[in-house]
């Protein structure tokens, strides 16, 4: 009987100690690995993000708002170079997510980035064609065939800069019927049937689902785009901006990006 009493007393003491330690530990919200829930943040921010991030950032913003009641994440998507122009011209942005490091560097040179931006994803080009593939495209070189209506991004846009790199790697010169200011515009030309092919990101092909067919090509490895994200120096809610960036770079945000086809930096 004494032995049983001793064991019971020990168990009670152990349980009490565990409860005591739990009460002394820092307050957490949600899963320990979940950086989308942040204590004490409120208000709204505006996130300027590359066009290729539209689907993923729309999902992450909705998740972030749900995890943090009282917060609002406004999203603005365009070509990265256009977004830099808007921010340097005084547009009220709190966070900037670029599809390349070059445009983030431009914002840094203008002294408009807080601290050091964080690389959070990578992306590569893929050829997008209509499901019927009317021009019988099967390689990057096929885009040079006479009569093939090809659309690419303008050189100042990250997807356009990547296009130039793959042209050099393949030693070809493309003669597009148009150069667009964002990758989504290129994709739109293909899905509408205005183009036989377009150079877009692999993530755009995945998002378009059965509206296009994706064609991989080995030269895409010559142009891997790195995506950085940072807080804009003129932000009026840097705490919330930093919290959103933490959510993007955290486990849940990275899972959303991976599901969409993005690579890790």
Tab-separated table of C-alpha atoms in Angstrom:
chain	number	residue	atom	x	y	z
A	1	UNK	CA	0.000	0.000	0.000
A	2	UNK	CA	2.855	2.297	0.891
A	3	UNK	CA	4.529	1.607	-2.449
A	4	UNK	CA	1.318	2.458	-4.346
A	5	UNK	CA	0.906	5.698	-2.377
A	6	UNK	CA	4.486	6.709	-3.179
A	7	UNK	CA	3.978	6.164	-6.934
A	8	UNK	CA	0.701	8.098	-6.916
A	9	UNK	CA	2.285	11.025	-5.060
A	10	UNK	CA	5.195	11.086	-7.508
A	11	UNK	CA	2.837	11.181	-10.506
A	12	UNK	CA	0.850	14.061	-9.024
A	13	UNK	CA	4.021	16.024	-8.333
A	14	UNK	CA	5.322	15.421	-11.839
A	15	UNK	CA	2.036	16.594	-13.360
A	16	UNK	CA	2.029	19.723	-11.242
A	17	UNK	CA	5.594	20.513	-12.277
A	18	UNK	CA	4.704	20.093	-15.948
A	19	UNK	CA	1.726	22.441	-15.590
A	20	UNK	CA	3.884	24.951	-13.762
A	21	UNK	CA	6.523	24.923	-16.505
A	22	UNK	CA	3.854	25.299	-19.192
A	23	UNK	CA	2.510	28.342	-17.387
A	24	UNK	CA	5.964	29.916	-17.317
A	25	UNK	CA	6.734	29.340	-21.011
A	26	UNK	CA	6.248	32.173	-23.549
A	27	UNK	CA	2.750	32.475	-24.983
A	28	UNK	CA	2.405	30.911	-28.414
A	29	UNK	CA	-0.378	31.025	-30.960
A	30	UNK	CA	-1.102	28.000	-33.093
A	31	UNK	CA	1.486	25.477	-34.222
A	32	UNK	CA	5.077	26.229	-33.196
A	33	UNK	CA	6.155	25.993	-36.844
A	34	UNK	CA	3.349	28.279	-37.970
A	35	UNK	CA	4.823	31.751	-38.515
A	36	UNK	CA	1.604	33.058	-40.078
A	37	UNK	CA	0.057	33.797	-36.660
A	38	UNK	CA	1.690	36.732	-34.894
A	39	UNK	CA	0.624	38.177	-31.544
A	40	UNK	CA	-0.264	41.868	-31.400
A	41	UNK	CA	-0.203	42.856	-35.088
A	42	UNK	CA	-3.079	44.823	-36.595
A	43	UNK	CA	-3.925	47.278	-39.352
A	44	UNK	CA	-3.311	46.988	-43.069
A	45	UNK	CA	-0.413	46.740	-45.503
A	46	UNK	CA	-0.043	46.894	-49.263
A	47	UNK	CA	2.097	44.239	-50.895
A	48	UNK	CA	3.573	44.901	-54.344
A	49	UNK	CA	4.395	41.528	-55.906
A	50	UNK	CA	5.581	40.209	-59.253
A	51	UNK	CA	2.792	39.052	-61.562
A	52	UNK	CA	3.976	35.441	-61.368
A	53	UNK	CA	3.166	35.437	-57.635
A	54	UNK	CA	-0.523	36.281	-58.032
A	55	UNK	CA	-1.992	32.866	-57.216
A	56	UNK	CA	0.349	32.059	-54.326
A	57	UNK	CA	0.300	35.478	-52.678
A	58	UNK	CA	-3.491	35.685	-52.961
A	59	UNK	CA	-3.708	32.426	-51.035
A	60	UNK	CA	-1.061	33.439	-48.489
A	61	UNK	CA	-2.705	36.823	-47.876
A	62	UNK	CA	-6.054	35.143	-47.209
A	63	UNK	CA	-4.400	32.646	-44.841
A	64	UNK	CA	-2.537	35.439	-43.045
A	65	UNK	CA	-5.690	37.530	-42.526
A	66	UNK	CA	-7.554	34.469	-41.225
A	67	UNK	CA	-4.741	33.697	-38.786
A	68	UNK	CA	-4.484	37.334	-37.660
A	69	UNK	CA	-7.943	38.897	-37.177
A	70	UNK	CA	-7.863	42.677	-37.531
A	71	UNK	CA	-5.280	42.662	-40.317
A	72	UNK	CA	-5.730	43.406	-44.015
A	73	UNK	CA	-3.262	42.549	-46.773
A	74	UNK	CA	-3.854	44.510	-49.970
A	75	UNK	CA	-2.168	43.072	-53.067
A	76	UNK	CA	-0.914	44.774	-56.221
A	77	UNK	CA	0.537	42.648	-59.038
A	78	UNK	CA	2.516	43.750	-62.101
A	79	UNK	CA	5.880	43.283	-63.754
A	80	UNK	CA	8.660	43.773	-61.202
A	81	UNK	CA	10.193	46.689	-63.116
A	82	UNK	CA	6.824	48.477	-63.234
A	83	UNK	CA	6.401	47.991	-59.497
A	84	UNK	CA	9.834	49.472	-58.800
A	85	UNK	CA	8.923	52.500	-60.908
A	86	UNK	CA	5.694	52.916	-58.940
A	87	UNK	CA	7.404	52.639	-55.551
A	88	UNK	CA	10.224	55.037	-56.450
A	89	UNK	CA	7.561	57.451	-57.706
A	90	UNK	CA	5.917	57.464	-54.294
A	91	UNK	CA	3.311	54.683	-54.476
A	92	UNK	CA	2.372	53.581	-50.925
A	93	UNK	CA	3.794	50.068	-50.637
A	94	UNK	CA	4.800	48.214	-47.469
A	95	UNK	CA	6.275	45.035	-48.958
A	96	UNK	CA	7.951	44.372	-52.306
A	97	UNK	CA	8.372	40.863	-53.728
A	98	UNK	CA	10.382	40.801	-56.944
A	99	UNK	CA	10.785	38.072	-59.555
A	100	UNK	CA	14.508	38.815	-59.716
A	101	UNK	CA	17.301	40.316	-57.657
A	102	UNK	CA	18.042	43.037	-60.233
A	103	UNK	CA	14.820	44.947	-59.589
A	104	UNK	CA	15.126	44.533	-55.835
A	105	UNK	CA	18.651	45.970	-56.126
A	106	UNK	CA	17.210	48.982	-57.948
A	107	UNK	CA	14.914	49.638	-55.000
A	108	UNK	CA	17.859	49.246	-52.652
A	109	UNK	CA	19.919	51.717	-54.662
A	110	UNK	CA	17.070	54.196	-54.211
A	111	UNK	CA	17.384	53.618	-50.433
A	112	UNK	CA	13.843	52.274	-50.262
A	113	UNK	CA	14.437	48.815	-48.777
A	114	UNK	CA	14.536	48.205	-45.027
A	115	UNK	CA	17.426	45.955	-44.073
A	116	UNK	CA	18.436	43.031	-46.268
A	117	UNK	CA	15.795	41.399	-48.508
A	118	UNK	CA	15.205	37.659	-48.104
A	119	UNK	CA	15.329	35.225	-51.031
A	120	UNK	CA	12.226	33.042	-50.783
A	121	UNK	CA	11.727	31.204	-54.092
A	122	UNK	CA	13.147	30.372	-57.509
A	123	UNK	CA	11.537	29.903	-60.906
A	124	UNK	CA	12.515	28.809	-64.415
A	125	UNK	CA	11.074	29.374	-67.859
A	126	UNK	CA	8.944	26.946	-69.814
A	127	UNK	CA	7.367	27.139	-73.260
A	128	UNK	CA	3.591	27.485	-73.118
A	129	UNK	CA	1.554	26.482	-76.168
A	130	UNK	CA	-2.184	26.041	-76.760
A	131	UNK	CA	-3.369	22.474	-76.050
A	132	UNK	CA	-3.545	21.748	-79.797
A	133	UNK	CA	0.013	23.076	-80.321
A	134	UNK	CA	-0.804	24.531	-83.783
A	135	UNK	CA	2.829	25.393	-84.613
A	136	UNK	CA	4.119	21.950	-83.563
A	137	UNK	CA	6.562	23.423	-81.037
A	138	UNK	CA	8.728	20.870	-79.235
A	139	UNK	CA	11.944	22.792	-78.449
A	140	UNK	CA	13.303	26.281	-77.912
A	141	UNK	CA	14.755	26.291	-81.410
A	142	UNK	CA	11.279	25.651	-82.857
A	143	UNK	CA	10.320	29.147	-81.687
A	144	UNK	CA	12.538	30.547	-84.461
A	145	UNK	CA	10.623	28.791	-87.255
A	146	UNK	CA	9.043	31.118	-89.857
A	147	UNK	CA	5.361	31.679	-89.238
A	148	UNK	CA	5.461	30.758	-85.555
A	149	UNK	CA	3.726	33.495	-83.566
A	150	UNK	CA	5.810	33.811	-80.412
A	151	UNK	CA	5.239	36.177	-77.480
A	152	UNK	CA	7.826	36.977	-74.806
A	153	UNK	CA	8.310	39.427	-71.955
A	154	UNK	CA	9.959	42.803	-72.511
A	155	UNK	CA	13.704	42.868	-71.636
A	156	UNK	CA	13.285	45.032	-68.512
A	157	UNK	CA	10.893	42.495	-66.962
A	158	UNK	CA	12.472	39.528	-65.107
A	159	UNK	CA	10.935	36.956	-67.460
A	160	UNK	CA	12.268	39.002	-70.383
A	161	UNK	CA	15.749	39.104	-68.892
A	162	UNK	CA	15.576	35.334	-68.400
A	163	UNK	CA	14.465	34.936	-72.019
A	164	UNK	CA	17.585	36.758	-73.193
A	165	UNK	CA	19.746	34.418	-71.142
A	166	UNK	CA	18.198	31.273	-72.629
A	167	UNK	CA	18.534	32.735	-76.124
A	168	UNK	CA	22.236	33.205	-75.504
A	169	UNK	CA	22.559	29.704	-74.055
A	170	UNK	CA	20.833	28.187	-77.087
A	171	UNK	CA	22.582	30.560	-79.509
A	172	UNK	CA	19.318	31.610	-81.122
A	173	UNK	CA	17.508	34.907	-81.685
A	174	UNK	CA	13.770	35.113	-81.260
A	175	UNK	CA	11.605	37.439	-83.351
A	176	UNK	CA	8.434	37.757	-81.255
A	177	UNK	CA	5.195	39.219	-82.524
A	178	UNK	CA	4.972	41.147	-79.244
A	179	UNK	CA	6.843	41.842	-76.019
A	180	UNK	CA	4.668	42.108	-72.920
A	181	UNK	CA	5.146	43.990	-69.647
A	182	UNK	CA	4.343	40.978	-67.455
A	183	UNK	CA	4.455	37.211	-67.662
A	184	UNK	CA	0.694	36.981	-67.143
A	185	UNK	CA	0.190	39.047	-70.291
A	186	UNK	CA	2.343	36.578	-72.245
A	187	UNK	CA	0.289	33.693	-70.858
A	188	UNK	CA	-2.906	35.532	-71.774
A	189	UNK	CA	-1.818	35.801	-75.410
A	190	UNK	CA	-1.307	32.035	-75.532
A	191	UNK	CA	-4.542	31.065	-73.760
A	192	UNK	CA	-6.563	33.404	-75.998
A	193	UNK	CA	-5.072	31.875	-79.150
A	194	UNK	CA	-3.321	35.083	-80.210
A	195	UNK	CA	0.063	33.347	-79.994
A	196	UNK	CA	1.357	29.921	-80.968
A	197	UNK	CA	3.789	29.926	-78.069
A	198	UNK	CA	5.059	32.055	-75.206
A	199	UNK	CA	7.947	31.915	-72.779
A	200	UNK	CA	6.548	31.984	-69.261
A	201	UNK	CA	7.464	30.491	-65.897
A	202	UNK	CA	6.827	26.845	-65.108
A	203	UNK	CA	4.517	28.060	-62.317
A	204	UNK	CA	2.356	29.939	-64.836
A	205	UNK	CA	1.929	26.793	-66.906
A	206	UNK	CA	0.886	24.902	-63.772
A	207	UNK	CA	-1.609	27.610	-62.786
A	208	UNK	CA	-3.157	27.643	-66.284
A	209	UNK	CA	-3.865	23.899	-65.962
A	210	UNK	CA	-5.463	22.532	-69.158
A	211	UNK	CA	-5.569	25.918	-70.912
A	212	UNK	CA	-1.984	25.455	-72.095
A	213	UNK	CA	0.574	22.729	-72.579
A	214	UNK	CA	4.037	23.167	-71.066
A	215	UNK	CA	7.202	22.225	-72.918
A	216	UNK	CA	10.451	21.951	-70.974
A	217	UNK	CA	13.792	22.793	-72.563
A	218	UNK	CA	17.315	22.243	-71.205
A	219	UNK	CA	18.474	25.845	-71.745
A	220	UNK	CA	16.086	26.976	-68.993
A	221	UNK	CA	18.774	26.035	-66.468
A	222	UNK	CA	20.800	29.000	-67.738
A	223	UNK	CA	18.243	31.428	-66.316
A	224	UNK	CA	17.057	30.526	-62.822
A	225	UNK	CA	15.237	33.519	-61.347
A	226	UNK	CA	15.670	34.155	-57.616
A	227	UNK	CA	12.750	35.903	-55.875
A	228	UNK	CA	13.609	38.291	-52.994
A	229	UNK	CA	11.144	39.980	-50.638
A	230	UNK	CA	11.668	42.987	-48.388
A	231	UNK	CA	9.975	45.700	-46.347
A	232	UNK	CA	9.721	49.075	-48.068
A	233	UNK	CA	11.437	51.775	-46.033
A	234	UNK	CA	8.492	54.176	-46.261
A	235	UNK	CA	6.067	51.612	-44.818
A	236	UNK	CA	3.802	52.966	-42.089
A	237	UNK	CA	3.250	49.517	-40.585
A	238	UNK	CA	6.641	47.804	-40.605
A	239	UNK	CA	5.669	45.395	-37.836
A	240	UNK	CA	2.841	43.963	-39.936
A	241	UNK	CA	4.990	44.047	-43.084
A	242	UNK	CA	7.729	42.055	-41.327
A	243	UNK	CA	5.121	39.601	-40.021
A	244	UNK	CA	3.773	38.966	-43.515
A	245	UNK	CA	7.296	38.432	-44.861
A	246	UNK	CA	7.897	35.929	-42.046
A	247	UNK	CA	4.752	34.097	-43.132
A	248	UNK	CA	5.933	33.972	-46.759
A	249	UNK	CA	9.372	32.660	-45.800
A	250	UNK	CA	8.030	30.333	-43.094
A	251	UNK	CA	6.957	26.686	-43.443
A	252	UNK	CA	3.363	27.325	-44.487
A	253	UNK	CA	4.266	29.975	-47.051
A	254	UNK	CA	7.003	27.787	-48.474
A	255	UNK	CA	4.547	24.887	-48.762
A	256	UNK	CA	2.176	27.058	-50.823
A	257	UNK	CA	5.040	28.065	-53.128
A	258	UNK	CA	6.261	24.498	-53.529
A	259	UNK	CA	2.763	23.292	-54.390
A	260	UNK	CA	2.639	25.965	-57.106
A	261	UNK	CA	5.875	24.722	-58.663
A	262	UNK	CA	8.363	27.241	-57.268
A	263	UNK	CA	11.806	26.043	-56.246
A	264	UNK	CA	13.651	26.886	-53.033
A	265	UNK	CA	16.418	29.530	-53.113
